[in-house]
Short mmCIF file of C-alpha atoms in Angstrom, two decimals:
data_model
loop_
_atom_site.label_atom_id
_atom_site.label_comp_id
_atom_site.label_asym_id
_atom_site.label_seq_id
_atom_site.Cartn_x
_atom_site.Cartn_y
_atom_site.Cartn_z
CA MET A 157 0.00 0.00 0.00
CA ALA A 158 2.88 2.35 -0.74
CA GLY A 159 0.74 4.69 -2.82
CA ARG A 160 -2.22 4.67 -0.48
CA PRO A 161 -1.65 4.48 3.30
CA PHE A 162 -3.82 2.01 5.18
CA VAL A 163 -5.00 4.77 7.52
CA GLU A 164 -6.50 6.62 4.55
CA LEU A 165 -8.71 3.65 3.76
CA VAL A 166 -9.89 3.46 7.36
CA VAL A 167 -10.73 7.18 7.45
CA CYS A 168 -12.62 6.89 4.15
CA SER A 169 -14.58 3.95 5.54
CA ILE A 170 -15.59 5.90 8.64
CA LEU A 171 -16.72 8.86 6.52
CA TYR A 172 -18.56 6.50 4.19
CA VAL A 173 -20.53 4.92 7.05
CA ALA A 174 -21.32 8.35 8.53
CA CYS A 175 -22.66 9.57 5.18
CA LEU A 176 -24.81 6.47 4.84
CA LEU A 177 -26.33 6.89 8.29
CA TYR A 178 -27.20 10.53 7.58
CA SER A 179 -28.74 9.67 4.20
CA PHE A 180 -30.78 6.90 5.85
CA TYR A 181 -32.10 9.44 8.33
CA LYS A 182 -33.14 11.77 5.49
CA ASN A 183 -35.03 8.90 3.86
CA TYR A 184 -36.69 8.06 7.17
CA GLU A 185 -37.90 11.67 7.31
CA LEU A 186 -39.44 11.29 3.85
CA SER A 187 -41.17 8.03 4.75
CA ASN A 188 -44.38 9.45 6.18
CA GLU A 189 -48.08 9.93 5.51
CA ASN A 190 -47.45 12.88 3.18
CA LEU A 191 -46.32 10.58 0.37
CA SER A 192 -48.76 9.92 -2.41
CA ASN A 193 -50.45 6.49 -2.16
CA TYR A 194 -49.41 6.24 1.49
CA HIS A 195 -52.87 5.13 2.58
CA THR A 196 -52.82 2.24 0.11
CA LEU A 197 -49.87 0.62 1.91
CA ASP A 198 -50.17 -2.53 3.97
CA GLU A 199 -51.35 -1.98 7.54
CA GLY A 200 -48.07 -3.33 8.86
CA TRP A 201 -47.26 -5.16 12.06
CA PRO A 202 -49.48 -4.45 15.08
CA ILE A 203 -46.42 -3.54 17.15
CA PHE A 204 -45.90 -0.56 14.81
CA ARG A 205 -49.46 0.71 14.72
CA HIS A 206 -48.38 4.17 13.63
CA ARG A 207 -46.28 2.83 10.73
CA ARG A 208 -47.60 1.26 7.54
CA ARG A 209 -45.44 -1.18 5.57
CA ASP A 210 -44.20 -0.40 2.06
CA ASP A 211 -45.57 -3.27 -0.04
CA PHE A 212 -44.88 -1.76 -3.48
CA ASP A 213 -42.18 -4.32 -4.34
CA TRP A 214 -44.35 -6.76 -6.29
CA GLU A 215 -41.56 -9.33 -6.70
CA TRP A 216 -40.99 -9.55 -2.95
CA GLU A 217 -44.68 -9.61 -2.09
CA HIS A 218 -45.36 -12.28 -4.68
CA TYR A 219 -42.56 -14.50 -3.37
CA ILE A 220 -43.84 -14.26 0.22
CA GLN A 221 -47.31 -15.25 -0.96
CA PHE A 222 -45.87 -18.08 -3.05
CA VAL A 223 -44.07 -19.56 -0.03
CA GLN A 224 -47.19 -19.21 2.09
CA ARG A 225 -49.31 -20.99 -0.51
CA HIS A 226 -46.86 -23.71 -1.53
CA GLY A 227 -44.50 -24.06 1.43
CA ILE A 228 -45.75 -27.60 2.00
CA PHE A 229 -44.03 -28.68 -1.23
CA PHE A 230 -40.63 -27.67 0.21
CA LEU A 231 -41.27 -29.88 3.24
CA LEU A 232 -42.42 -32.79 1.07
CA HIS A 233 -39.30 -32.36 -1.05
CA VAL A 234 -37.06 -32.79 2.01
CA CYS A 235 -38.98 -35.92 3.06
CA LEU A 236 -38.75 -37.32 -0.46
CA MET A 237 -34.99 -36.82 -0.65
CA LYS A 238 -34.47 -38.48 2.74
CA VAL A 239 -36.50 -41.47 1.57
CA CYS A 240 -34.38 -41.68 -1.60
CA ARG A 241 -31.20 -41.80 0.47
CA LEU A 242 -32.62 -44.26 2.97
CA PHE A 243 -33.63 -46.75 0.28
CA CYS A 244 -30.60 -46.10 -1.93
CA ILE A 245 -32.64 -44.95 -4.92
CA LYS A 246 -30.08 -44.26 -7.65
CA ARG A 247 -32.37 -42.87 -10.36
CA ILE A 248 -32.82 -39.58 -8.56
CA SER A 249 -33.66 -37.79 -11.83
CA THR A 250 -36.79 -39.94 -12.20
CA VAL A 251 -37.90 -39.10 -8.68
CA LEU A 252 -37.31 -35.37 -9.17
CA ALA A 253 -39.03 -35.37 -12.57
CA VAL A 254 -42.14 -37.19 -11.30
CA TYR A 255 -42.34 -35.00 -8.19
CA GLY A 256 -41.92 -31.86 -10.29
CA LEU A 257 -44.66 -32.92 -12.69
CA ILE A 258 -47.04 -33.58 -9.81
CA VAL A 259 -46.25 -30.24 -8.16
CA ILE A 260 -46.73 -28.29 -11.41
CA PHE A 261 -50.09 -29.98 -11.94
CA LEU A 262 -51.22 -29.23 -8.37
CA MET A 263 -50.02 -25.62 -8.43
CA TYR A 264 -51.36 -24.85 -11.92
CA ASN A 265 -53.09 -27.18 -14.36
CA VAL A 266 -52.60 -29.52 -17.31
CA GLN A 267 -52.13 -26.67 -19.82
CA VAL A 268 -49.15 -25.26 -17.93
CA LEU A 269 -47.72 -28.75 -17.50
CA ILE A 270 -47.96 -29.37 -21.25
CA LEU A 271 -46.29 -26.03 -22.01
CA LEU A 272 -43.29 -26.84 -19.80
CA LEU A 273 -43.02 -30.31 -21.34
CA VAL A 274 -43.09 -28.80 -24.83
CA GLN A 275 -40.25 -26.47 -23.84
CA CYS A 276 -38.25 -29.43 -22.52
CA PHE A 277 -38.87 -31.67 -25.54
CA SER A 278 -38.15 -28.88 -28.03
CA PHE A 279 -34.63 -28.50 -26.64
CA TYR A 280 -33.90 -32.19 -26.18
CA TYR A 281 -34.99 -33.38 -29.63
CA GLY A 282 -34.20 -32.15 -33.13
CA ASN A 283 -30.61 -31.01 -32.63
CA SER A 284 -28.60 -31.51 -35.80
CA GLY A 285 -25.38 -33.43 -35.23
CA LYS A 286 -23.39 -31.28 -37.62
CA PHE A 287 -24.78 -27.95 -36.41
CA TYR A 288 -25.64 -28.98 -32.86
CA ARG A 289 -24.51 -25.84 -31.02
CA ARG A 290 -25.99 -23.55 -33.65
CA THR A 291 -29.31 -25.38 -33.42
CA VAL A 292 -29.39 -25.14 -29.61
CA TRP A 293 -28.70 -21.40 -29.72
CA MET A 294 -31.40 -20.89 -32.36
CA LYS A 295 -33.86 -22.61 -30.03
CA THR A 296 -32.63 -20.48 -27.14
CA ILE A 297 -33.18 -17.24 -29.04
CA GLY A 298 -36.51 -18.53 -30.34
CA TRP A 299 -37.82 -19.25 -26.84
CA ILE A 300 -36.56 -15.92 -25.52
CA ALA A 301 -38.32 -14.15 -28.40
CA LEU A 302 -41.53 -16.08 -27.70
CA ILE A 303 -41.42 -15.29 -23.97
CA ASN A 304 -40.76 -11.62 -24.72
CA TYR A 305 -43.61 -11.50 -27.18
CA PHE A 306 -46.10 -12.70 -24.59
CA LYS A 307 -44.46 -10.68 -21.80
CA VAL A 308 -44.42 -7.38 -23.67
CA TRP A 309 -47.35 -7.47 -26.08
CA TYR A 310 -49.68 -10.32 -25.14
CA PHE A 311 -49.06 -10.88 -21.47
CA TYR A 312 -52.10 -10.02 -19.36
CA ASP A 313 -54.72 -9.70 -22.06
CA LYS A 314 -55.26 -13.19 -23.37
CA LEU A 315 -52.57 -15.69 -22.39
CA ASN A 316 -53.83 -16.23 -18.84
CA LYS A 317 -57.29 -16.96 -20.27
CA HIS A 318 -55.86 -19.47 -22.75
CA LEU A 319 -53.99 -21.25 -19.94
CA SER A 320 -56.80 -20.89 -17.38
CA ILE A 321 -54.58 -19.26 -14.78
CA ASP A 322 -54.68 -15.92 -12.95
CA ASN A 323 -52.23 -13.03 -13.35
CA ASP A 324 -50.04 -14.07 -10.43
CA GLN A 325 -49.67 -17.56 -11.85
CA LEU A 326 -48.87 -16.06 -15.24
CA LEU A 327 -46.02 -14.08 -13.64
CA GLU A 328 -44.72 -17.28 -12.08
CA LEU A 329 -44.91 -19.10 -15.40
CA SER A 330 -42.96 -16.29 -17.07
CA LEU A 331 -40.19 -16.66 -14.48
CA ILE A 332 -40.14 -20.46 -14.70
CA THR A 333 -39.92 -20.56 -18.50
CA SER A 334 -37.20 -17.88 -18.49
CA TRP A 335 -35.08 -19.84 -16.00
CA ASN A 336 -35.71 -23.00 -18.02
CA VAL A 337 -34.27 -21.41 -21.17
CA ILE A 338 -30.93 -21.05 -19.40
CA LYS A 339 -31.15 -24.55 -17.93
CA CYS A 340 -32.05 -26.21 -21.23
CA THR A 341 -29.22 -24.40 -23.02
CA SER A 342 -26.72 -25.42 -20.36
CA PHE A 343 -27.87 -29.05 -20.42
CA CYS A 344 -27.77 -29.38 -24.21
CA LEU A 345 -24.40 -27.66 -24.64
CA ASP A 346 -22.85 -29.81 -21.90
CA LYS A 347 -24.34 -32.90 -23.51
CA GLN A 348 -22.71 -32.00 -26.83
CA ARG A 349 -19.23 -31.87 -25.27
CA GLY A 350 -18.66 -35.60 -25.74
CA GLN A 351 -20.08 -36.77 -22.43
CA PRO A 352 -20.42 -40.59 -22.07
CA PRO A 353 -23.89 -42.16 -22.24
CA SER A 354 -23.76 -42.77 -18.46
CA GLY A 355 -23.18 -39.08 -17.80
CA HIS A 356 -26.82 -38.38 -16.85
CA TYR A 357 -27.82 -36.65 -20.08
CA GLY A 358 -31.12 -38.40 -20.79
CA LEU A 359 -34.55 -36.85 -21.19
CA VAL A 360 -35.51 -37.73 -17.62
CA ASP A 361 -32.31 -36.07 -16.38
CA LEU A 362 -33.31 -32.88 -18.17
CA LEU A 363 -36.82 -33.04 -16.72
CA GLY A 364 -35.47 -33.56 -13.21
CA TYR A 365 -33.14 -30.60 -13.71
CA LEU A 366 -35.87 -28.28 -15.00
CA LEU A 367 -38.52 -29.28 -12.46
CA TYR A 368 -36.31 -29.41 -9.37
CA PHE A 369 -38.76 -27.67 -7.06
CA PRO A 370 -36.51 -25.61 -4.70
CA LEU A 371 -35.00 -23.78 -7.70
CA LEU A 372 -38.13 -23.75 -9.84
CA LEU A 373 -39.41 -20.20 -9.37
CA MET A 374 -36.76 -17.83 -7.95
CA GLY A 375 -33.56 -19.68 -8.77
CA PRO A 376 -30.68 -19.51 -8.81
CA ALA A 377 -30.56 -21.11 -12.26
CA ILE A 378 -27.39 -23.16 -11.74
CA ILE A 379 -25.62 -24.61 -14.77
CA TYR A 380 -26.02 -28.35 -15.32
CA SER A 381 -22.46 -29.26 -14.34
CA ARG A 382 -23.33 -28.02 -10.83
CA PHE A 383 -26.74 -29.70 -10.70
CA LYS A 384 -25.30 -33.01 -11.89
CA THR A 385 -23.37 -33.35 -8.63
CA ILE A 386 -26.65 -34.48 -7.06
CA HIS A 387 -25.97 -37.85 -8.68
CA LEU A 388 -22.64 -38.10 -6.89
CA THR A 389 -24.27 -37.98 -3.45
CA GLN A 390 -23.67 -41.26 -1.69
CA ALA A 391 -26.58 -43.54 -2.38
CA GLY A 392 -25.70 -45.83 0.51
CA LYS A 393 -27.43 -45.73 3.85
CA GLN A 394 -26.24 -42.71 5.79
CA HIS A 395 -25.28 -42.67 9.44
CA THR A 396 -27.75 -41.06 11.82
CA THR A 397 -25.20 -38.43 12.79
CA ASP A 398 -24.62 -37.51 9.14
CA SER A 399 -28.36 -37.21 8.57
CA PHE A 400 -28.72 -35.07 11.68
CA ASP A 401 -25.88 -32.80 10.57
CA GLN A 402 -27.53 -32.35 7.16
CA ILE A 403 -30.82 -31.37 8.74
CA LEU A 404 -29.00 -29.01 11.10
CA VAL A 405 -27.24 -27.26 8.21
CA LEU A 406 -30.53 -26.96 6.32
CA VAL A 407 -32.29 -25.49 9.36
CA ARG A 408 -29.45 -23.05 9.99
CA ARG A 409 -29.48 -21.81 6.39
CA LEU A 410 -33.25 -21.47 6.32
CA ALA A 411 -33.09 -19.64 9.65
CA ALA A 412 -30.68 -17.17 8.05
CA ALA A 413 -33.14 -16.62 5.18
CA PHE A 414 -35.95 -16.17 7.70
CA PHE A 415 -33.85 -13.64 9.62
CA TRP A 416 -33.23 -11.57 6.50
CA THR A 417 -36.92 -11.81 5.67
CA GLY A 418 -37.60 -10.21 9.03
CA VAL A 419 -35.00 -7.52 8.36
CA MET A 420 -36.64 -6.75 5.01
CA LEU A 421 -40.14 -6.55 6.47
CA LEU A 422 -38.94 -4.44 9.39
CA GLY A 423 -37.11 -2.05 7.10
CA GLN A 424 -40.24 -1.61 4.97
CA HIS A 425 -41.99 -0.12 8.01
CA PHE A 426 -39.52 2.75 8.35
CA LEU A 427 -37.97 3.28 4.91
CA TYR A 428 -40.54 3.54 2.09
CA VAL A 429 -38.01 2.96 -0.66
CA ASN A 430 -40.40 1.58 -3.27
CA LEU A 431 -43.13 4.10 -2.52
CA ILE A 432 -40.79 7.12 -2.68
CA GLN A 433 -39.43 6.14 -6.08
CA GLN A 434 -42.97 6.27 -7.47
CA ASP A 435 -43.16 10.02 -6.75
CA LEU A 436 -41.20 11.50 -9.66
CA ALA A 437 -42.08 15.09 -8.74
CA LEU A 438 -40.55 14.57 -5.30
CA LEU A 439 -37.35 13.09 -6.75
CA GLN A 440 -36.94 16.13 -8.98
CA HIS A 441 -36.21 18.44 -6.06
CA VAL A 442 -35.64 16.30 -2.96
CA ASN A 443 -32.55 16.85 -0.82
CA LEU A 444 -29.49 15.23 -2.45
CA TRP A 445 -28.67 13.28 0.72
CA ALA A 446 -32.12 11.73 0.52
CA LEU A 447 -31.87 11.18 -3.25
CA TYR A 448 -28.60 9.28 -3.20
CA GLY A 449 -29.47 7.57 0.05
CA LEU A 450 -32.60 6.32 -1.66
CA GLY A 451 -30.45 4.94 -4.48
CA PHE A 452 -28.25 3.12 -2.00
CA LEU A 453 -31.29 1.71 -0.19
CA MET A 454 -32.73 0.49 -3.50
CA GLY A 455 -29.60 -1.58 -3.92
CA GLN A 456 -29.56 -2.85 -0.34
CA PHE A 457 -33.21 -3.87 -0.38
CA PHE A 458 -32.59 -5.60 -3.71
CA TYR A 459 -29.61 -7.40 -2.17
CA ILE A 460 -31.56 -8.57 0.90
CA LYS A 461 -34.37 -9.73 -1.36
CA TYR A 462 -32.05 -11.99 -3.33
CA ILE A 463 -30.26 -13.17 -0.21
CA VAL A 464 -33.65 -14.63 0.73
CA PHE A 465 -34.61 -15.86 -2.77
CA TYR A 466 -31.28 -17.51 -3.50
CA GLY A 467 -30.61 -18.39 0.13
CA VAL A 468 -33.64 -20.67 0.24
CA GLY A 469 -32.67 -22.38 -3.02
CA ILE A 470 -29.04 -22.75 -1.93
CA ALA A 471 -30.15 -24.22 1.41
CA PHE A 472 -32.25 -26.97 -0.17
CA GLY A 473 -29.77 -27.60 -2.99
CA GLY A 474 -26.92 -28.00 -0.51
CA PHE A 475 -29.05 -30.38 1.55
CA ASP A 476 -29.60 -32.53 -1.54
CA GLY A 477 -25.88 -32.71 -2.31
CA ILE A 478 -25.79 -30.19 -5.17
CA ASP A 479 -22.66 -28.08 -5.60
CA MET A 480 -24.45 -24.78 -5.06
CA PRO A 481 -22.74 -21.40 -5.65
CA PRO A 482 -22.28 -18.93 -2.76
CA LYS A 483 -24.97 -16.40 -1.96
CA PRO A 484 -24.85 -12.89 -3.53
CA ILE A 485 -22.08 -10.57 -2.40
CA CYS A 486 -23.12 -7.53 -0.33
CA ILE A 487 -23.26 -4.64 -2.78
CA ALA A 488 -22.38 -2.12 -0.06
CA ARG A 489 -18.71 -3.07 -0.46
CA VAL A 490 -18.43 -3.59 -4.23
CA ASN A 491 -16.29 -0.83 -5.72
CA GLN A 492 -15.88 -2.30 -9.21
CA TYR A 493 -18.89 -3.41 -11.21
CA SER A 494 -17.11 -6.30 -12.83
CA ASP A 495 -17.15 -7.78 -9.31
CA MET A 496 -20.88 -7.13 -9.13
CA TRP A 497 -21.45 -9.25 -12.22
CA LYS A 498 -19.11 -11.97 -10.98
CA TYR A 499 -20.24 -12.26 -7.39
CA PHE A 500 -23.86 -11.17 -7.13
CA ASP A 501 -25.72 -13.66 -9.33
CA ARG A 502 -22.90 -16.19 -9.63
CA SER A 503 -25.05 -18.74 -11.44
CA LEU A 504 -25.98 -16.33 -14.21
CA TYR A 505 -22.35 -15.21 -14.44
CA GLU A 506 -21.17 -18.82 -14.80
CA PHE A 507 -23.66 -19.37 -17.62
CA LEU A 508 -22.65 -16.20 -19.44
CA PHE A 509 -18.94 -16.81 -18.99
CA LYS A 510 -18.97 -20.52 -19.87
CA TYR A 511 -21.35 -20.58 -22.82
CA ILE A 512 -21.01 -17.12 -24.38
CA TYR A 513 -17.94 -15.11 -23.41
CA THR A 514 -15.30 -17.87 -23.48
CA GLN A 515 -16.78 -19.26 -26.71
CA LEU A 516 -16.11 -15.95 -28.46
CA CYS A 517 -12.69 -15.07 -27.04
CA THR A 518 -9.81 -16.38 -24.97
CA LYS A 519 -7.53 -14.79 -22.40
CA ASP A 520 -5.01 -13.98 -25.15
CA SER A 521 -7.50 -12.68 -27.72
CA PRO A 522 -7.14 -9.15 -29.13
CA MET A 523 -8.96 -6.40 -27.28
CA MET A 524 -11.48 -5.89 -30.08
CA GLN A 525 -12.45 -9.55 -29.94
CA LYS A 526 -12.89 -9.33 -26.16
CA MET A 527 -15.04 -6.22 -26.61
CA PHE A 528 -17.23 -8.07 -29.10
CA ALA A 529 -17.55 -11.04 -26.75
CA SER A 530 -18.51 -8.69 -23.93
CA LEU A 531 -21.05 -6.96 -26.17
CA ALA A 532 -22.60 -10.30 -27.14
CA THR A 533 -22.83 -11.24 -23.46
CA PHE A 534 -24.64 -8.05 -22.52
CA ALA A 535 -26.88 -8.37 -25.57
CA PHE A 536 -28.00 -11.74 -24.22
CA ILE A 537 -28.58 -10.19 -20.79
CA TYR A 538 -30.79 -7.57 -22.42
CA VAL A 539 -33.00 -9.89 -24.45
CA TRP A 540 -33.24 -12.52 -21.69
CA HIS A 541 -34.38 -10.02 -19.05
CA GLY A 542 -36.90 -8.53 -21.47
CA VAL A 543 -36.74 -6.10 -24.36
CA PHE A 544 -37.75 -3.07 -22.32
CA LEU A 545 -36.13 0.34 -22.61
CA PHE A 546 -34.93 0.44 -19.00
CA ILE A 547 -33.24 -2.97 -19.46
CA LEU A 548 -31.51 -1.73 -22.63
CA ILE A 549 -30.19 1.40 -20.88
CA TRP A 550 -29.06 -0.60 -17.84
CA SER A 551 -27.26 -3.18 -20.00
CA ALA A 552 -25.62 -0.60 -22.28
CA ILE A 553 -24.29 1.58 -19.46
CA ASN A 554 -22.95 -1.47 -17.62
CA TRP A 555 -21.17 -2.70 -20.76
CA VAL A 556 -19.50 0.67 -21.38
CA CYS A 557 -18.53 1.14 -17.74
CA ILE A 558 -16.99 -2.31 -17.45
CA LEU A 559 -14.89 -1.62 -20.55
CA LEU A 560 -13.77 1.69 -19.02
CA GLU A 561 -13.09 -0.04 -15.70
CA ARG A 562 -10.90 -2.59 -17.48
CA LEU A 563 -8.98 0.25 -19.14
CA VAL A 564 -8.44 1.99 -15.78
CA ASN A 565 -7.21 -1.25 -14.23
CA GLN A 566 -4.75 -1.76 -17.08
CA LYS A 567 -3.31 1.73 -16.74
CA THR A 568 -3.10 1.87 -12.92
CA SER A 569 -1.91 -0.50 -10.23
CA ALA A 570 -4.23 -1.79 -7.52
CA SER A 571 -2.20 -0.02 -4.81
CA SER A 572 -2.21 3.32 -6.62
CA ARG A 573 -4.39 6.17 -5.42
CA TRP A 574 -4.93 7.04 -9.09
CA ARG A 575 -7.05 3.93 -9.57
CA ALA A 576 -9.46 5.23 -6.95
CA ILE A 577 -9.36 8.81 -8.26
CA ILE A 578 -10.10 7.79 -11.85
CA GLY A 579 -12.11 4.67 -11.07
CA THR A 580 -14.63 6.62 -9.01
CA HIS A 581 -15.67 8.53 -12.15
CA VAL A 582 -16.49 5.17 -13.76
CA PHE A 583 -18.08 3.81 -10.62
CA ILE A 584 -20.71 6.58 -10.40
CA PRO A 585 -22.48 5.91 -13.75
CA SER A 586 -22.24 2.17 -13.07
CA VAL A 587 -24.26 2.70 -9.90
CA ILE A 588 -26.73 5.07 -11.56
CA SER A 589 -27.41 2.48 -14.27
CA ASN A 590 -28.92 0.24 -11.61
CA PHE A 591 -31.61 2.82 -10.81
CA PHE A 592 -33.00 2.17 -14.29
CA PHE A 593 -33.15 -1.52 -13.37
CA PHE A 594 -34.42 -1.16 -9.80
CA ALA A 595 -37.07 1.47 -10.56
CA SER A 596 -37.73 2.73 -14.12
CA GLU A 597 -36.19 4.75 -16.92
CA GLN A 598 -37.89 7.90 -15.57
CA VAL A 599 -36.17 7.48 -12.20
CA GLY A 600 -32.86 6.74 -13.91
CA TYR A 601 -33.15 9.90 -16.02
CA ILE A 602 -33.71 11.97 -12.86
CA TYR A 603 -30.53 10.60 -11.30
CA LEU A 604 -28.55 11.26 -14.49
CA ARG A 605 -29.85 14.81 -14.81
CA ARG A 606 -29.34 15.77 -11.18
CA THR A 607 -25.86 14.23 -11.14
CA TYR A 608 -24.41 15.62 -14.36
CA THR A 609 -26.41 18.70 -15.35
CA GLU A 610 -27.93 20.32 -12.26
CA ALA A 611 -24.83 21.82 -10.61
CA ILE A 612 -21.14 21.04 -10.47
CA SER A 613 -21.36 21.06 -6.67
CA ASN A 614 -23.81 18.15 -6.83
CA TYR A 615 -21.36 16.02 -8.72
CA LEU A 616 -18.39 17.02 -6.58
CA GLY A 617 -20.28 16.14 -3.41
CA LEU A 618 -21.32 12.79 -4.82
CA TYR A 619 -17.80 12.17 -6.06
CA ALA A 620 -16.33 12.78 -2.59
CA VAL A 621 -18.71 10.29 -0.98
CA SER A 622 -18.22 7.79 -3.82
CA TYR A 623 -14.46 8.08 -3.43
CA CYS A 624 -14.87 7.04 0.22
CA PHE A 625 -17.15 4.22 -0.99
CA TYR A 626 -14.48 3.11 -3.47
CA GLN A 627 -11.76 3.14 -0.82
CA THR A 628 -13.97 1.19 1.59
CA GLY A 629 -14.35 -1.54 -1.01
CA GLN A 630 -10.59 -1.60 -1.41
CA LEU A 631 -10.14 -1.89 2.37
CA VAL A 632 -12.50 -4.86 2.49
CA LYS A 633 -10.55 -6.59 -0.29
CA ILE A 634 -7.28 -6.07 1.62
CA LEU A 635 -8.74 -7.45 4.83
CA GLN A 636 -10.19 -10.45 3.00
CA THR A 637 -6.84 -11.14 1.33
CA LYS A 638 -5.01 -11.01 4.66
CA ARG A 639 -7.60 -13.26 6.27
#
């Protein structure tokens, strides 16, 4: 740390935390009955009778309702897996496929079940031997285009009537089919890599992979090489102590997810993050501490949400012997957005890196080829998430900023203060891009305008705080390396 004394990083971290606390307080002040639509909020917990709960995050509310309605299927899944181990059932794919088919039928109906089977069969069959990879990718793009068509132009009007399901179930089906596109692509491309016939690449294996209930709705969508480790779990009779330890680990991980659920619900009583972002007129003139604090809280609430979503899936997957990826990294300490892509949704990153980026370039490829591979990767991110304007802006800004970040890293050393000085300028638009994703393009435009065109003092103030943010991330990396 010759170019940047350790004490500087500590001081920056203290200032960073102090700024966050003050910005949280300004958002708490805003979170009151004067907000538009305040009286439509959930009544909240009885212990906080004077505080309503911000229930404007539809994704979070829908997941809570899904678990309440179908939580019994998680419990039955655990019992089923214990029975499989007890009786040494080796064809675990058959068990998972049959259980998944039954659950889909009970949660939805025959029409939805047929649709998911059609998606599975369409990927498994009809892949030309000579143009296998090309055929698989054509099917992938075709399914993404079909999902986007119904999602963007045909979603609520008629499709739910055709399938005899309500709007909430239609949202769930959209998520399931989108995850399944990634899973089917991963399965088929792995199968093409010369795997032996005994390598668990049959139709039933694909069905078991797609319909594995704990990862069915909210993911993470792990690549097949990870999921396949479920077949390596010892099929022999397990010792009682081993079984008890497995249950204990599962309970501990689910308890962690339950704890963060409580943190999320508690926070929604005092910080109306999702409600405030609906009031565009307020965001146009609100205090800058509140504005940027709101942006930070958007990210933190998003992080806690996915700690719960992915934490539940990781808990059950680990219990079943699957090589699950770690949970998302805390975004409050990420100072380079390439790390955000690597360590937040690690399953999606593994898919993108394994099947797209490394297929288009290598470590020694020319820079232009790497840029093209990166562009293709972010193009897939855009179309897979949905061809909406806010997704396009979010993807484009992230692509440009990661290229600029790579350039800064090439020209400066990690221990140089110049990396932080220059890198902070790249870090700011990277963060702002997420406000398009978390909220809407209108909210993102407000952040861009107030940051870059309102007053130079606005940007300088934000830059000073972001510099402390950047240095805090660097301090965490140093401490992790030493540990």
